[in-house]
Amino acid sequence: SDVCSSDLRDYRLDKKLRSGSYGVVYTTFHKNSHEEFAVKVIDRTKLKEKDDAATFREINIMKDLVGVKNIVRLVDVYIIPETFYIVQFYAKGGDVFDRLAKRVSYSEMDARGLGLILINTLREMHAMKICHRDMKPENLLLKSAYDDSSILLADFGFAKYVPEEGLKTRCGTPAFVAPEILVGKRYNTQADMWSVGCLIVSISKY
Protein backbone atom coordinates (compact mmCIF):
# COMPACT_ATOMS: atom_id res chain seq x y z
CA SER A 1 0.00 0.00 0.00
CA ASP A 2 1.08 3.60 -0.63
CA VAL A 3 -0.43 4.73 2.66
CA CYS A 4 2.52 5.96 4.72
CA SER A 5 3.24 5.01 8.30
CA SER A 6 4.15 8.20 10.15
CA ASP A 7 3.39 8.45 13.84
CA LEU A 8 0.28 10.42 14.83
CA ARG A 9 2.58 12.67 16.86
CA ASP A 10 4.22 13.72 13.56
CA TYR A 11 1.10 15.74 12.74
CA ARG A 12 -0.01 19.09 14.15
CA LEU A 13 -3.72 20.00 13.98
CA ASP A 14 -4.37 23.46 12.56
CA LYS A 15 -7.70 25.10 11.64
CA LYS A 16 -11.14 23.49 11.69
CA LEU A 17 -12.59 23.16 8.17
CA ARG A 18 -16.02 21.72 8.92
CA SER A 19 -17.89 19.52 11.35
CA GLY A 20 -20.79 17.12 11.09
CA SER A 21 -22.45 14.16 12.73
CA TYR A 22 -19.49 12.00 11.61
CA GLY A 23 -16.81 14.14 13.29
CA VAL A 24 -14.60 17.15 12.60
CA VAL A 25 -12.25 17.89 9.69
CA TYR A 26 -9.11 19.93 10.33
CA THR A 27 -6.14 21.02 8.29
CA THR A 28 -2.98 19.43 9.61
CA PHE A 29 0.75 19.79 8.98
CA HIS A 30 3.29 17.01 8.96
CA LYS A 31 5.99 18.27 11.33
CA ASN A 32 8.90 16.84 9.34
CA SER A 33 7.85 17.37 5.71
CA HIS A 34 5.77 20.52 6.45
CA GLU A 35 3.14 19.26 3.99
CA GLU A 36 -0.45 20.31 4.61
CA PHE A 37 -3.22 17.71 4.69
CA ALA A 38 -6.81 17.36 5.87
CA VAL A 39 -7.61 15.03 8.75
CA LYS A 40 -11.05 13.67 9.64
CA VAL A 41 -11.30 13.09 13.39
CA ILE A 42 -14.16 10.76 14.34
CA ASP A 43 -15.23 10.15 17.94
CA ARG A 44 -15.81 6.39 18.06
CA THR A 45 -17.57 6.61 21.43
CA LYS A 46 -20.50 8.33 19.64
CA LEU A 47 -20.77 5.75 16.85
CA LYS A 48 -23.17 2.84 16.74
CA GLU A 49 -21.56 -0.53 16.07
CA LYS A 50 -22.74 -0.55 12.43
CA ASP A 51 -21.35 2.99 11.88
CA ASP A 52 -18.01 1.97 13.37
CA ALA A 53 -17.90 -0.99 10.97
CA ALA A 54 -18.87 1.32 8.07
CA THR A 55 -15.91 3.57 8.87
CA PHE A 56 -13.55 0.58 8.67
CA ARG A 57 -15.14 -0.26 5.29
CA GLU A 58 -14.63 3.32 4.08
CA ILE A 59 -10.98 3.25 5.15
CA ASN A 60 -10.35 -0.06 3.39
CA ILE A 61 -11.95 1.17 0.16
CA MET A 62 -9.85 4.35 0.27
CA LYS A 63 -6.73 2.22 0.73
CA ASP A 64 -7.69 0.20 -2.35
CA LEU A 65 -8.20 3.43 -4.33
CA VAL A 66 -4.87 5.05 -3.42
CA GLY A 67 -3.46 4.52 -6.93
CA VAL A 68 -6.54 5.85 -8.76
CA LYS A 69 -6.15 9.32 -10.26
CA ASN A 70 -8.61 12.06 -9.23
CA ILE A 71 -9.57 10.38 -5.97
CA VAL A 72 -8.97 12.21 -2.68
CA ARG A 73 -5.87 10.27 -1.64
CA LEU A 74 -5.67 8.56 1.72
CA VAL A 75 -2.36 9.49 3.36
CA ASP A 76 -2.45 7.96 6.83
CA VAL A 77 -4.85 6.25 9.21
CA TYR A 78 -4.67 5.98 13.00
CA ILE A 79 -7.20 3.94 14.91
CA ILE A 80 -7.37 3.99 18.69
CA PRO A 81 -10.23 2.74 20.90
CA GLU A 82 -11.84 6.21 21.17
CA THR A 83 -10.97 7.86 17.84
CA PHE A 84 -10.40 7.45 14.10
CA TYR A 85 -7.84 9.82 12.53
CA ILE A 86 -8.09 9.72 8.73
CA VAL A 87 -5.41 11.86 7.03
CA GLN A 88 -6.17 12.79 3.41
CA PHE A 89 -4.97 15.04 0.61
CA TYR A 90 -6.17 18.60 1.28
CA ALA A 91 -8.19 19.95 -1.67
CA LYS A 92 -7.69 23.70 -1.26
CA GLY A 93 -10.35 24.70 -3.80
CA GLY A 94 -13.31 23.56 -1.69
CA ASP A 95 -16.18 21.66 -3.33
CA VAL A 96 -17.91 22.12 -6.67
CA PHE A 97 -21.19 23.10 -4.97
CA ASP A 98 -19.53 26.11 -3.28
CA ARG A 99 -17.66 27.04 -6.46
CA LEU A 100 -20.88 27.03 -8.49
CA ALA A 101 -22.55 29.28 -5.93
CA LYS A 102 -19.74 31.85 -6.31
CA ARG A 103 -19.55 31.88 -10.10
CA VAL A 104 -21.70 34.01 -12.39
CA SER A 105 -21.72 31.26 -15.03
CA TYR A 106 -20.34 27.78 -15.62
CA SER A 107 -19.92 26.98 -19.31
CA GLU A 108 -20.76 23.75 -21.10
CA MET A 109 -17.03 23.36 -21.78
CA ASP A 110 -16.36 23.56 -18.04
CA ALA A 111 -19.03 20.93 -17.42
CA ARG A 112 -17.57 18.77 -20.23
CA GLY A 113 -14.07 18.86 -18.69
CA LEU A 114 -15.40 18.02 -15.26
CA GLY A 115 -17.58 15.22 -16.66
CA LEU A 116 -14.69 13.67 -18.57
CA ILE A 117 -12.53 13.46 -15.44
CA LEU A 118 -15.42 12.02 -13.48
CA ILE A 119 -16.26 9.34 -16.06
CA ASN A 120 -12.61 8.26 -16.36
CA THR A 121 -12.29 8.07 -12.58
CA LEU A 122 -15.44 5.99 -12.25
CA ARG A 123 -14.27 3.68 -15.04
CA GLU A 124 -11.32 2.70 -12.83
CA MET A 125 -13.44 2.44 -9.70
CA HIS A 126 -16.10 0.36 -11.41
CA ALA A 127 -13.47 -1.97 -12.88
CA MET A 128 -12.65 -2.73 -9.23
CA LYS A 129 -16.40 -3.30 -8.62
CA ILE A 130 -16.63 -0.32 -6.24
CA CYS A 131 -19.86 1.70 -6.35
CA HIS A 132 -19.65 5.21 -4.82
CA ARG A 133 -23.42 5.61 -4.20
CA ASP A 134 -23.36 9.31 -3.27
CA MET A 135 -22.31 11.29 -6.33
CA LYS A 136 -23.17 14.98 -5.82
CA PRO A 137 -21.43 18.39 -6.20
CA GLU A 138 -20.49 18.48 -2.49
CA ASN A 139 -18.45 15.29 -2.95
CA LEU A 140 -16.43 16.70 -5.85
CA LEU A 141 -13.50 18.64 -4.43
CA LEU A 142 -11.25 21.04 -6.33
CA LYS A 143 -7.48 20.76 -6.05
CA SER A 144 -6.98 24.49 -6.44
CA ALA A 145 -8.84 27.73 -5.79
CA TYR A 146 -7.98 28.84 -9.34
CA ASP A 147 -9.00 25.82 -11.41
CA ASP A 148 -12.62 24.80 -11.99
CA SER A 149 -12.05 21.39 -13.55
CA SER A 150 -9.24 19.68 -11.58
CA ILE A 151 -11.58 17.67 -9.41
CA LEU A 152 -11.14 14.92 -6.86
CA LEU A 153 -13.88 12.50 -5.92
CA ALA A 154 -14.38 12.39 -2.15
CA ASP A 155 -16.47 10.87 0.64
CA PHE A 156 -16.57 7.10 0.43
CA GLY A 157 -18.89 6.64 3.41
CA PHE A 158 -21.54 4.96 1.22
CA ALA A 159 -19.09 3.25 -1.16
CA LYS A 160 -19.23 -0.52 -1.32
CA TYR A 161 -17.94 -3.48 -3.31
CA VAL A 162 -20.71 -4.83 -5.53
CA PRO A 163 -21.38 -8.54 -4.92
CA GLU A 164 -22.54 -10.92 -7.67
CA GLU A 165 -26.20 -10.43 -6.72
CA GLY A 166 -25.91 -6.63 -6.65
CA LEU A 167 -26.59 -4.11 -3.88
CA LYS A 168 -29.95 -3.38 -2.25
CA THR A 169 -29.43 -0.63 0.37
CA ARG A 170 -31.31 2.59 -0.36
CA CYS A 171 -28.84 5.45 0.02
CA GLY A 172 -27.65 8.59 -1.74
CA THR A 173 -28.94 12.12 -2.29
CA PRO A 174 -32.48 12.41 -3.75
CA ALA A 175 -31.67 14.77 -6.64
CA PHE A 176 -28.91 12.49 -7.93
CA VAL A 177 -29.92 8.96 -6.94
CA ALA A 178 -30.74 6.36 -9.62
CA PRO A 179 -34.39 5.22 -9.97
CA GLU A 180 -33.58 1.54 -9.34
CA ILE A 181 -32.32 2.49 -5.89
CA LEU A 182 -35.47 4.51 -5.15
CA VAL A 183 -37.81 1.67 -6.09
CA GLY A 184 -35.85 -0.90 -4.10
CA LYS A 185 -34.45 -2.97 -6.98
CA ARG A 186 -31.04 -4.63 -6.91
CA TYR A 187 -28.41 -2.38 -8.50
CA ASN A 188 -24.71 -2.22 -9.39
CA THR A 189 -22.07 0.32 -10.43
CA GLN A 190 -24.35 1.60 -13.22
CA ALA A 191 -26.28 3.51 -10.55
CA ASP A 192 -23.32 5.89 -10.30
CA MET A 193 -23.61 6.70 -14.01
CA TRP A 194 -27.18 7.95 -13.58
CA SER A 195 -25.87 10.27 -10.86
CA VAL A 196 -23.08 11.51 -13.15
CA GLY A 197 -25.68 12.41 -15.77
CA CYS A 198 -27.66 14.36 -13.17
CA LEU A 199 -24.46 16.09 -12.04
CA ILE A 200 -23.45 17.19 -15.54
CA VAL A 201 -26.97 18.49 -16.29
CA SER A 202 -27.17 20.40 -13.01
CA ILE A 203 -23.70 21.93 -13.47
CA SER A 204 -24.42 22.91 -17.09
CA LYS A 205 -27.43 24.96 -15.96
CA TYR A 206 -25.26 27.42 -14.03
Tab-separated table of N, CA, C and O in Angstrom, residues 6-48:
chain	number	residue	atom	x	y	z
A	6	SER	N	3.646	7.252	9.166
A	6	SER	CA	4.147	8.199	10.154
A	6	SER	C	3.454	7.947	11.487
A	6	SER	O	2.434	7.278	11.552
A	7	ASP	N	4.012	8.519	12.532
A	7	ASP	CA	3.390	8.449	13.840
A	7	ASP	C	2.387	9.590	13.952
A	7	ASP	O	2.603	10.669	13.396
A	8	LEU	N	1.284	9.376	14.656
A	8	LEU	CA	0.284	10.419	14.830
A	8	LEU	C	0.900	11.686	15.414
A	8	LEU	O	0.494	12.804	15.088
A	9	ARG	N	1.921	11.513	16.241
A	9	ARG	CA	2.581	12.670	16.856
A	9	ARG	C	3.355	13.506	15.844
A	9	ARG	O	3.796	14.609	16.144
A	10	ASP	N	3.534	12.971	14.616
A	10	ASP	CA	4.224	13.722	13.562
A	10	ASP	C	3.328	14.785	12.940
A	10	ASP	O	3.788	15.593	12.131
A	11	TYR	N	2.051	14.784	13.301
A	11	TYR	CA	1.101	15.744	12.736
A	11	TYR	C	0.688	16.786	13.779
A	11	TYR	O	0.550	16.479	14.960
A	12	ARG	N	0.473	17.997	13.290
A	12	ARG	CA	-0.013	19.086	14.148
A	12	ARG	C	-1.347	19.583	13.599
A	12	ARG	O	-1.432	20.010	12.449
A	13	LEU	N	-2.414	19.504	14.412
A	13	LEU	CA	-3.716	20.001	13.981
A	13	LEU	C	-3.669	21.512	13.832
A	13	LEU	O	-3.052	22.210	14.638
A	14	ASP	N	-4.353	22.025	12.798
A	14	ASP	CA	-4.374	23.465	12.564
A	14	ASP	C	-5.817	23.968	12.640
A	14	ASP	O	-6.463	23.813	13.657
A	15	LYS	N	-6.372	24.492	11.569
A	15	LYS	CA	-7.704	25.099	11.637
A	15	LYS	C	-8.812	24.084	11.342
A	15	LYS	O	-8.621	23.136	10.580
A	16	LYS	N	-9.968	24.329	11.947
A	16	LYS	CA	-11.139	23.490	11.687
A	16	LYS	C	-11.744	23.891	10.342
A	16	LYS	O	-11.973	25.069	10.071
A	17	LEU	N	-11.988	22.904	9.473
A	17	LEU	CA	-12.594	23.160	8.169
A	17	LEU	C	-14.106	23.023	8.231
A	17	LEU	O	-14.839	23.857	7.712
A	18	ARG	N	-14.583	21.955	8.817
A	18	ARG	CA	-16.021	21.723	8.916
A	18	ARG	C	-16.276	20.634	9.961
A	18	ARG	O	-15.387	19.875	10.315
A	19	SER	N	-17.515	20.567	10.409
A	19	SER	CA	-17.888	19.520	11.355
A	19	SER	C	-19.255	18.978	10.962
A	19	SER	O	-20.038	19.635	10.274
A	20	GLY	N	-19.516	17.766	11.400
A	20	GLY	CA	-20.787	17.125	11.088
A	20	GLY	C	-21.052	16.029	12.082
A	20	GLY	O	-20.327	15.875	13.075
A	21	SER	N	-22.087	15.243	11.809
A	21	SER	CA	-22.447	14.162	12.730
A	21	SER	C	-21.353	13.096	12.789
A	21	SER	O	-21.219	12.374	13.767
A	22	TYR	N	-20.548	13.012	11.693
A	22	TYR	CA	-19.490	12.003	11.610
A	22	TYR	C	-18.237	12.385	12.383
A	22	TYR	O	-17.421	11.550	12.733
A	23	GLY	N	-18.033	13.690	12.635
A	23	GLY	CA	-16.809	14.138	13.287
A	23	GLY	C	-16.402	15.514	12.805
A	23	GLY	O	-17.228	16.283	12.309
A	24	VAL	N	-15.125	15.817	12.941
A	24	VAL	CA	-14.602	17.145	12.597
A	24	VAL	C	-13.429	16.993	11.635
A	24	VAL	O	-12.600	16.089	11.792
A	25	VAL	N	-13.367	17.879	10.629
A	25	VAL	CA	-12.249	17.886	9.688
A	25	VAL	C	-11.382	19.112	9.962
A	25	VAL	O	-11.889	20.231	10.048
A	26	TYR	N	-10.076	18.869	10.104
A	26	TYR	CA	-9.109	19.934	10.334
A	26	TYR	C	-8.057	19.920	9.224
A	26	TYR	O	-7.840	18.889	8.576
A	27	THR	N	-7.389	21.049	9.045
A	27	THR	CA	-6.140	21.015	8.292
A	27	THR	C	-5.069	20.565	9.273
A	27	THR	O	-5.177	20.787	10.484
A	28	THR	N	-4.052	19.919	8.757
A	28	THR	CA	-2.976	19.434	9.608
A	28	THR	C	-1.657	19.502	8.865
A	28	THR	O	-1.621	19.398	7.635
A	29	PHE	N	-0.581	19.737	9.584
A	29	PHE	CA	0.746	19.792	8.984
A	29	PHE	C	1.601	18.635	9.490
A	29	PHE	O	1.575	18.311	10.675
A	30	HIS	N	2.323	18.017	8.560
A	30	HIS	CA	3.294	17.006	8.961
A	30	HIS	C	4.532	17.743	9.465
A	30	HIS	O	5.113	18.572	8.756
A	31	LYS	N	4.934	17.478	10.686
A	31	LYS	CA	5.992	18.265	11.334
A	31	LYS	C	7.343	18.157	10.638
A	31	LYS	O	8.140	19.091	10.664
A	32	ASN	N	7.606	17.016	9.996
A	32	ASN	CA	8.905	16.843	9.339
A	32	ASN	C	8.908	17.350	7.900
A	32	ASN	O	9.805	18.081	7.485
A	33	SER	N	7.888	16.971	7.123
A	33	SER	CA	7.853	17.368	5.705
A	33	SER	C	7.227	18.745	5.503
A	33	SER	O	7.380	19.345	4.443
A	34	HIS	N	6.486	19.225	6.507
A	34	HIS	CA	5.771	20.515	6.447
A	34	HIS	C	4.658	20.518	5.399
A	34	HIS	O	4.153	21.575	5.032
A	35	GLU	N	4.251	19.349	4.932
A	35	GLU	CA	3.143	19.264	3.989
A	35	GLU	C	1.823	19.463	4.730
A	35	GLU	O	1.682	19.066	5.883
A	36	GLU	N	0.869	20.079	4.024
A	36	GLU	CA	-0.449	20.315	4.610
A	36	GLU	C	-1.426	19.263	4.106
A	36	GLU	O	-1.493	18.972	2.910
A	37	PHE	N	-2.217	18.703	5.018
A	37	PHE	CA	-3.219	17.706	4.688
A	37	PHE	C	-4.532	18.067	5.378
A	37	PHE	O	-4.603	19.047	6.124
A	38	ALA	N	-5.559	17.271	5.117
A	38	ALA	CA	-6.811	17.364	5.875
A	38	ALA	C	-6.926	16.095	6.706
A	38	ALA	O	-6.542	15.017	6.253
A	39	VAL	N	-7.429	16.213	7.905
A	39	VAL	CA	-7.612	15.026	8.748
A	39	VAL	C	-9.042	15.004	9.284
A	39	VAL	O	-9.539	16.002	9.817
A	40	LYS	N	-9.709	13.868	9.102
A	40	LYS	CA	-11.055	13.672	9.638
A	40	LYS	C	-10.889	12.981	10.996
A	40	LYS	O	-10.303	11.896	11.074
A	41	VAL	N	-11.398	13.624	12.029
A	41	VAL	CA	-11.300	13.088	13.387
A	41	VAL	C	-12.695	12.635	13.811
A	41	VAL	O	-13.621	13.438	13.907
A	42	ILE	N	-12.846	11.337	14.031
A	42	ILE	CA	-14.159	10.761	14.341
A	42	ILE	C	-14.146	10.187	15.753
A	42	ILE	O	-13.293	9.356	16.089
A	43	ASP	N	-15.094	10.635	16.572
A	43	ASP	CA	-15.230	10.149	17.942
A	43	ASP	C	-15.958	8.797	17.911
A	43	ASP	O	-17.165	8.729	17.680
A	44	ARG	N	-15.224	7.730	18.142
A	44	ARG	CA	-15.809	6.388	18.061
A	44	ARG	C	-16.797	6.114	19.194
A	44	ARG	O	-17.670	5.253	19.049
A	45	THR	N	-16.677	6.849	20.302
A	45	THR	CA	-17.573	6.613	21.434
A	45	THR	C	-19.010	7.041	21.098
A	45	THR	O	-19.959	6.630	21.768
A	46	LYS	N	-19.175	7.867	20.041
A	46	LYS	CA	-20.504	8.334	19.639
A	46	LYS	C	-21.087	7.524	18.479
A	46	LYS	O	-22.200	7.790	18.025
A	47	LEU	N	-20.320	6.544	17.997
A	47	LEU	CA	-20.770	5.752	16.851
A	47	LEU	C	-21.499	4.485	17.297
A	47	LEU	O	-21.095	3.837	18.257
A	48	LYS	N	-22.556	4.148	16.549
A	48	LYS	CA	-23.170	2.843	16.735
A	48	LYS	C	-22.238	1.798	16.141
A	48	LYS	O	-21.368	2.121	15.324
